[in-house]
Structures are given as C-alpha cells and as structure tokens.
Amino acid sequence: MFSSVLDFRPLPFLGNPHVQTLLGNILTGGTLRVPTQLIALRLDDGDRLVLHDSTPRGWRPGQRIAVLVHGLTGSHRSGYMQRLTGQFLRRQVRVVRVDLRGAGRGVGLARLPYHAGCSADIRAVLRAVHGWSPASSITLIGFS
C-alpha cells in the first residue's frame, strides 16, 4: 500500500512549520563522530568552500553520494546536517557536507560574502564530487 503526502499527519504540536524549524535547531541530537576528510575547493573567482567528505566503511566508487548544503546561519555542524549524514552513512551512502562561503570551516576563506543563491558555487561542488567518482549517482539536498 502506498501513502501520499496528503496522508502525512505531524505529531501533536508539530503542525506549525516554524515550530519544526525551531525544534530542529534546538534538538541537535548530539555531535556526529565519523571520519571526515576536509577539502578546500577553490572556486573560479579564487574564493574557497570547505567540503566535509564522509565515506562509510566498504563504500566503493559507483555507489551513491549525497551532497548536503546547509541553510541560512547553518554549517556542516548544524544538527539537521549531522542527523541526515548519520542516516545516509548507515545506508552506505557517502556524504559531502558543504560549508558555503564564509560559513563553518570556510570562515576566512572567502572574500565574497555568504550568498545562498550562488548556484555557480554548487555547480563547482557537483563537478568536483562527480570527478571523484564519475559512475556514482549524486543526490543534492539543500536546506532553507
């Protein structure tokens, strides 16, 4: 039996999306402790983004990769980024968390200010990730 989006009913008191947003930031769920490689990705304009590459044990090129992009005031350390990373890793999906310009570990690496609408930055990330494993399917997930 299939369910649809129309079948979804949030838990009591969680029907308001603002409450969901606030709780998602307050209830962090602890710190993710997984081996992660930090990669400074140089952009065409000379600025750099920091990528946090977490690869599950046994992962092989050609298997799935998820690229996670944080929302406003977020970073690779945001609770939602860490929770989703943990979920993907348990399912043998490699995860690349992106710190946008001037966010997280990227503080001080960019001359230009943080700009969540800079799609050229995300294209650069996707090109780099594709280069690491051309046969892998890549899923891009962004938060707002």
PDB file of N, CA, C and O in Angstrom, residues 19-61:
ATOM      1  N   VAL A  19       7.557  25.969  14.268  1.00  0.00           N
ATOM      2  CA  VAL A  19       7.917  25.143  15.433  1.00  0.00           C
ATOM      3  C   VAL A  19       8.885  24.057  15.001  1.00  0.00           C
ATOM      4  O   VAL A  19       9.878  23.775  15.676  1.00  0.00           O
ATOM      5  N   GLN A  20       8.635  23.439  13.849  1.00  0.00           N
ATOM      6  CA  GLN A  20       9.525  22.398  13.341  1.00  0.00           C
ATOM      7  C   GLN A  20      10.928  22.953  13.108  1.00  0.00           C
ATOM      8  O   GLN A  20      11.926  22.313  13.452  1.00  0.00           O
ATOM      9  N   THR A  21      11.010  24.158  12.545  1.00  0.00           N
ATOM     10  CA  THR A  21      12.304  24.783  12.288  1.00  0.00           C
ATOM     11  C   THR A  21      13.045  25.051  13.589  1.00  0.00           C
ATOM     12  O   THR A  21      14.230  24.740  13.723  1.00  0.00           O
ATOM     13  N   LEU A  22      12.348  25.624  14.568  1.00  0.00           N
ATOM     14  CA  LEU A  22      12.990  25.931  15.846  1.00  0.00           C
ATOM     15  C   LEU A  22      13.454  24.664  16.558  1.00  0.00           C
ATOM     16  O   LEU A  22      14.576  24.591  17.041  1.00  0.00           O
ATOM     17  N   LEU A  23      12.594  23.653  16.621  1.00  0.00           N
ATOM     18  CA  LEU A  23      12.972  22.413  17.298  1.00  0.00           C
ATOM     19  C   LEU A  23      14.130  21.719  16.587  1.00  0.00           C
ATOM     20  O   LEU A  23      14.983  21.116  17.239  1.00  0.00           O
ATOM     21  N   GLY A  24      14.164  21.801  15.268  1.00  0.00           N
ATOM     22  CA  GLY A  24      15.260  21.204  14.519  1.00  0.00           C
ATOM     23  C   GLY A  24      16.604  21.811  14.865  1.00  0.00           C
ATOM     24  O   GLY A  24      17.636  21.145  14.792  1.00  0.00           O
ATOM     25  N   ASN A  25      16.598  23.075  15.275  1.00  0.00           N
ATOM     26  CA  ASN A  25      17.847  23.728  15.674  1.00  0.00           C
ATOM     27  C   ASN A  25      18.148  23.549  17.152  1.00  0.00           C
ATOM     28  O   ASN A  25      19.297  23.530  17.554  1.00  0.00           O
ATOM     29  N   ILE A  26      17.122  23.435  17.970  1.00  0.00           N
ATOM     30  CA  ILE A  26      17.323  23.281  19.418  1.00  0.00           C
ATOM     31  C   ILE A  26      17.703  21.849  19.774  1.00  0.00           C
ATOM     32  O   ILE A  26      18.618  21.605  20.557  1.00  0.00           O
ATOM     33  N   LEU A  27      17.005  20.883  19.198  1.00  0.00           N
ATOM     34  CA  LEU A  27      17.250  19.465  19.485  1.00  0.00           C
ATOM     35  C   LEU A  27      18.271  18.938  18.489  1.00  0.00           C
ATOM     36  O   LEU A  27      17.928  18.354  17.468  1.00  0.00           O
ATOM     37  N   THR A  28      19.535  19.122  18.801  1.00  0.00           N
ATOM     38  CA  THR A  28      20.589  18.801  17.836  1.00  0.00           C
ATOM     39  C   THR A  28      20.845  17.309  17.705  1.00  0.00           C
ATOM     40  O   THR A  28      21.336  16.858  16.678  1.00  0.00           O
ATOM     41  N   GLY A  29      20.577  16.533  18.716  1.00  0.00           N
ATOM     42  CA  GLY A  29      20.809  15.098  18.618  1.00  0.00           C
ATOM     43  C   GLY A  29      22.246  14.691  18.853  1.00  0.00           C
ATOM     44  O   GLY A  29      22.638  13.579  18.545  1.00  0.00           O
ATOM     45  N   GLY A  30      23.070  15.549  19.384  1.00  0.00           N
ATOM     46  CA  GLY A  30      24.459  15.191  19.658  1.00  0.00           C
ATOM     47  C   GLY A  30      25.364  15.475  18.472  1.00  0.00           C
ATOM     48  O   GLY A  30      24.938  15.875  17.400  1.00  0.00           O
ATOM     49  N   THR A  31      26.640  15.244  18.684  1.00  0.00           N
ATOM     50  CA  THR A  31      27.644  15.529  17.678  1.00  0.00           C
ATOM     51  C   THR A  31      27.961  14.274  16.878  1.00  0.00           C
ATOM     52  O   THR A  31      28.159  13.206  17.448  1.00  0.00           O
ATOM     53  N   LEU A  32      28.005  14.409  15.583  1.00  0.00           N
ATOM     54  CA  LEU A  32      28.355  13.313  14.690  1.00  0.00           C
ATOM     55  C   LEU A  32      29.850  13.045  14.814  1.00  0.00           C
ATOM     56  O   LEU A  32      30.658  13.953  14.700  1.00  0.00           O
ATOM     57  N   ARG A  33      30.203  11.807  15.053  1.00  0.00           N
ATOM     58  CA  ARG A  33      31.614  11.444  15.172  1.00  0.00           C
ATOM     59  C   ARG A  33      31.934  10.368  14.139  1.00  0.00           C
ATOM     60  O   ARG A  33      31.837   9.181  14.428  1.00  0.00           O
ATOM     61  N   VAL A  34      32.301  10.828  12.952  1.00  0.00           N
ATOM     62  CA  VAL A  34      32.666   9.920  11.872  1.00  0.00           C
ATOM     63  C   VAL A  34      33.929  10.454  11.202  1.00  0.00           C
ATOM     64  O   VAL A  34      34.152  11.661  11.180  1.00  0.00           O
ATOM     65  N   PRO A  35      34.753   9.572  10.674  1.00  0.00           N
ATOM     66  CA  PRO A  35      35.934  10.053   9.953  1.00  0.00           C
ATOM     67  C   PRO A  35      35.504  10.916   8.763  1.00  0.00           C
ATOM     68  O   PRO A  35      34.651  10.516   7.973  1.00  0.00           O
ATOM     69  N   THR A  36      36.089  12.095   8.693  1.00  0.00           N
ATOM     70  CA  THR A  36      35.719  13.050   7.653  1.00  0.00           C
ATOM     71  C   THR A  36      36.972  13.696   7.096  1.00  0.00           C
ATOM     72  O   THR A  36      37.831  14.144   7.849  1.00  0.00           O
ATOM     73  N   GLN A  37      37.052  13.739   5.771  1.00  0.00           N
ATOM     74  CA  GLN A  37      38.156  14.418   5.112  1.00  0.00           C
ATOM     75  C   GLN A  37      37.704  15.827   4.756  1.00  0.00           C
ATOM     76  O   GLN A  37      36.630  16.018   4.177  1.00  0.00           O
ATOM     77  N   LEU A  38      38.509  16.827   5.121  1.00  0.00           N
ATOM     78  CA  LEU A  38      38.204  18.212   4.768  1.00  0.00           C
ATOM     79  C   LEU A  38      38.889  18.559   3.457  1.00  0.00           C
ATOM     80  O   LEU A  38      40.078  18.282   3.277  1.00  0.00           O
ATOM     81  N   ILE A  39      38.132  19.150   2.548  1.00  0.00           N
ATOM     82  CA  ILE A  39      38.645  19.512   1.236  1.00  0.00           C
ATOM     83  C   ILE A  39      38.321  20.977   0.988  1.00  0.00           C
ATOM     84  O   ILE A  39      37.159  21.383   1.068  1.00  0.00           O
ATOM     85  N   ALA A  40      39.347  21.775   0.722  1.00  0.00           N
ATOM     86  CA  ALA A  40      39.143  23.179   0.361  1.00  0.00           C
ATOM     87  C   ALA A  40      38.997  23.235  -1.151  1.00  0.00           C
ATOM     88  O   ALA A  40      39.945  22.950  -1.885  1.00  0.00           O
ATOM     89  N   LEU A  41      37.813  23.580  -1.612  1.00  0.00           N
ATOM     90  CA  LEU A  41      37.524  23.634  -3.039  1.00  0.00           C
ATOM     91  C   LEU A  41      37.711  25.058  -3.539  1.00  0.00           C
ATOM     92  O   LEU A  41      36.997  25.970  -3.116  1.00  0.00           O
ATOM     93  N   ARG A  42      38.673  25.250  -4.435  1.00  0.00           N
ATOM     94  CA  ARG A  42      38.927  26.574  -4.996  1.00  0.00           C
ATOM     95  C   ARG A  42      37.908  26.864  -6.091  1.00  0.00           C
ATOM     96  O   ARG A  42      37.695  26.052  -6.978  1.00  0.00           O
ATOM     97  N   LEU A  43      37.276  28.027  -5.994  1.00  0.00           N
ATOM     98  CA  LEU A  43      36.281  28.451  -6.978  1.00  0.00           C
ATOM     99  C   LEU A  43      36.954  29.297  -8.060  1.00  0.00           C
ATOM    100  O   LEU A  43      38.083  29.765  -7.872  1.00  0.00           O
ATOM    101  N   ASP A  44      36.261  29.508  -9.153  1.00  0.00           N
ATOM    102  CA  ASP A  44      36.819  30.265 -10.284  1.00  0.00           C
ATOM    103  C   ASP A  44      37.249  31.674  -9.896  1.00  0.00           C
ATOM    104  O   ASP A  44      38.180  32.215 -10.479  1.00  0.00           O
ATOM    105  N   ASP A  45      36.575  32.289  -8.918  1.00  0.00           N
ATOM    106  CA  ASP A  45      36.924  33.656  -8.514  1.00  0.00           C
ATOM    107  C   ASP A  45      38.022  33.707  -7.458  1.00  0.00           C
ATOM    108  O   ASP A  45      38.356  34.765  -6.943  1.00  0.00           O
ATOM    109  N   GLY A  46      38.591  32.550  -7.093  1.00  0.00           N
ATOM    110  CA  GLY A  46      39.678  32.498  -6.120  1.00  0.00           C
ATOM    111  C   GLY A  46      39.233  32.209  -4.699  1.00  0.00           C
ATOM    112  O   GLY A  46      40.051  31.862  -3.849  1.00  0.00           O
ATOM    113  N   ASP A  47      37.951  32.367  -4.412  1.00  0.00           N
ATOM    114  CA  ASP A  47      37.444  32.016  -3.079  1.00  0.00           C
ATOM    115  C   ASP A  47      37.443  30.503  -2.918  1.00  0.00           C
ATOM    116  O   ASP A  47      37.589  29.755  -3.890  1.00  0.00           O
ATOM    117  N   ARG A  48      37.271  30.050  -1.680  1.00  0.00           N
ATOM    118  CA  ARG A  48      37.243  28.611  -1.418  1.00  0.00           C
ATOM    119  C   ARG A  48      36.043  28.249  -0.544  1.00  0.00           C
ATOM    120  O   ARG A  48      35.626  29.015   0.313  1.00  0.00           O
ATOM    121  N   LEU A  49      35.516  27.068  -0.801  1.00  0.00           N
ATOM    122  CA  LEU A  49      34.493  26.450   0.040  1.00  0.00           C
ATOM    123  C   LEU A  49      35.149  25.258   0.726  1.00  0.00           C
ATOM    124  O   LEU A  49      36.079  24.667   0.192  1.00  0.00           O
ATOM    125  N   VAL A  50      34.621  24.870   1.874  1.00  0.00           N
ATOM    126  CA  VAL A  50      35.120  23.676   2.544  1.00  0.00           C
ATOM    127  C   VAL A  50      34.082  22.574   2.402  1.00  0.00           C
ATOM    128  O   VAL A  50      32.895  22.774   2.682  1.00  0.00           O
ATOM    129  N   LEU A  51      34.555  21.419   1.946  1.00  0.00           N
ATOM    130  CA  LEU A  51      33.718  20.232   1.807  1.00  0.00           C
ATOM    131  C   LEU A  51      34.118  19.237   2.887  1.00  0.00           C
ATOM    132  O   LEU A  51      35.309  19.036   3.137  1.00  0.00           O
ATOM    133  N   HIS A  52      33.126  18.619   3.507  1.00  0.00           N
ATOM    134  CA  HIS A  52      33.339  17.621   4.561  1.00  0.00           C
ATOM    135  C   HIS A  52      32.889  16.282   3.986  1.00  0.00           C
ATOM    136  O   HIS A  52      31.696  16.014   3.875  1.00  0.00           O
ATOM    137  N   ASP A  53      33.855  15.463   3.605  1.00  0.00           N
ATOM    138  CA  ASP A  53      33.601  14.210   2.895  1.00  0.00           C
ATOM    139  C   ASP A  53      33.656  13.039   3.877  1.00  0.00           C
ATOM    140  O   ASP A  53      34.711  12.729   4.422  1.00  0.00           O
ATOM    141  N   SER A  54      32.505  12.411   4.098  1.00  0.00           N
ATOM    142  CA  SER A  54      32.410  11.257   5.000  1.00  0.00           C
ATOM    143  C   SER A  54      32.044  10.029   4.176  1.00  0.00           C
ATOM    144  O   SER A  54      30.995  10.008   3.521  1.00  0.00           O
ATOM    145  N   THR A  55      32.904   9.036   4.211  1.00  0.00           N
ATOM    146  CA  THR A  55      32.715   7.835   3.401  1.00  0.00           C
ATOM    147  C   THR A  55      32.500   6.633   4.322  1.00  0.00           C
ATOM    148  O   THR A  55      33.348   6.352   5.162  1.00  0.00           O
ATOM    149  N   PRO A  56      31.379   5.931   4.151  1.00  0.00           N
ATOM    150  CA  PRO A  56      31.144   4.764   5.005  1.00  0.00           C
ATOM    151  C   PRO A  56      32.145   3.645   4.695  1.00  0.00           C
ATOM    152  O   PRO A  56      32.604   3.518   3.557  1.00  0.00           O
ATOM    153  N   ARG A  57      32.468   2.874   5.696  1.00  0.00           N
ATOM    154  CA  ARG A  57      33.372   1.737   5.525  1.00  0.00           C
ATOM    155  C   ARG A  57      32.785   0.802   4.464  1.00  0.00           C
ATOM    156  O   ARG A  57      31.605   0.495   4.486  1.00  0.00           O
ATOM    157  N   GLY A  58      33.594   0.394   3.522  1.00  0.00           N
ATOM    158  CA  GLY A  58      33.146  -0.516   2.474  1.00  0.00           C
ATOM    159  C   GLY A  58      32.571   0.166   1.245  1.00  0.00           C
ATOM    160  O   GLY A  58      32.239  -0.507   0.272  1.00  0.00           O
ATOM    161  N   TRP A  59      32.459   1.499   1.277  1.00  0.00           N
ATOM    162  CA  TRP A  59      31.919   2.213   0.115  1.00  0.00           C
ATOM    163  C   TRP A  59      32.888   2.067  -1.051  1.00  0.00           C
ATOM    164  O   TRP A  59      34.101   2.095  -0.878  1.00  0.00           O
ATOM    165  N   ARG A  60      32.354   1.938  -2.255  1.00  0.00           N
ATOM    166  CA  ARG A  60      33.162   1.800  -3.469  1.00  0.00           C
ATOM    167  C   ARG A  60      32.704   2.811  -4.522  1.00  0.00           C
ATOM    168  O   ARG A  60      31.520   3.145  -4.577  1.00  0.00           O
ATOM    169  N   PRO A  61      33.633   3.280  -5.380  1.00  0.00           N
ATOM    170  CA  PRO A  61      33.230   4.159  -6.473  1.00  0.00           C
ATOM    171  C   PRO A  61      32.095   3.522  -7.275  1.00  0.00           C
ATOM    172  O   PRO A  61      32.097   2.321  -7.521  1.00  0.00           O
TER     173      PRO A  61
END
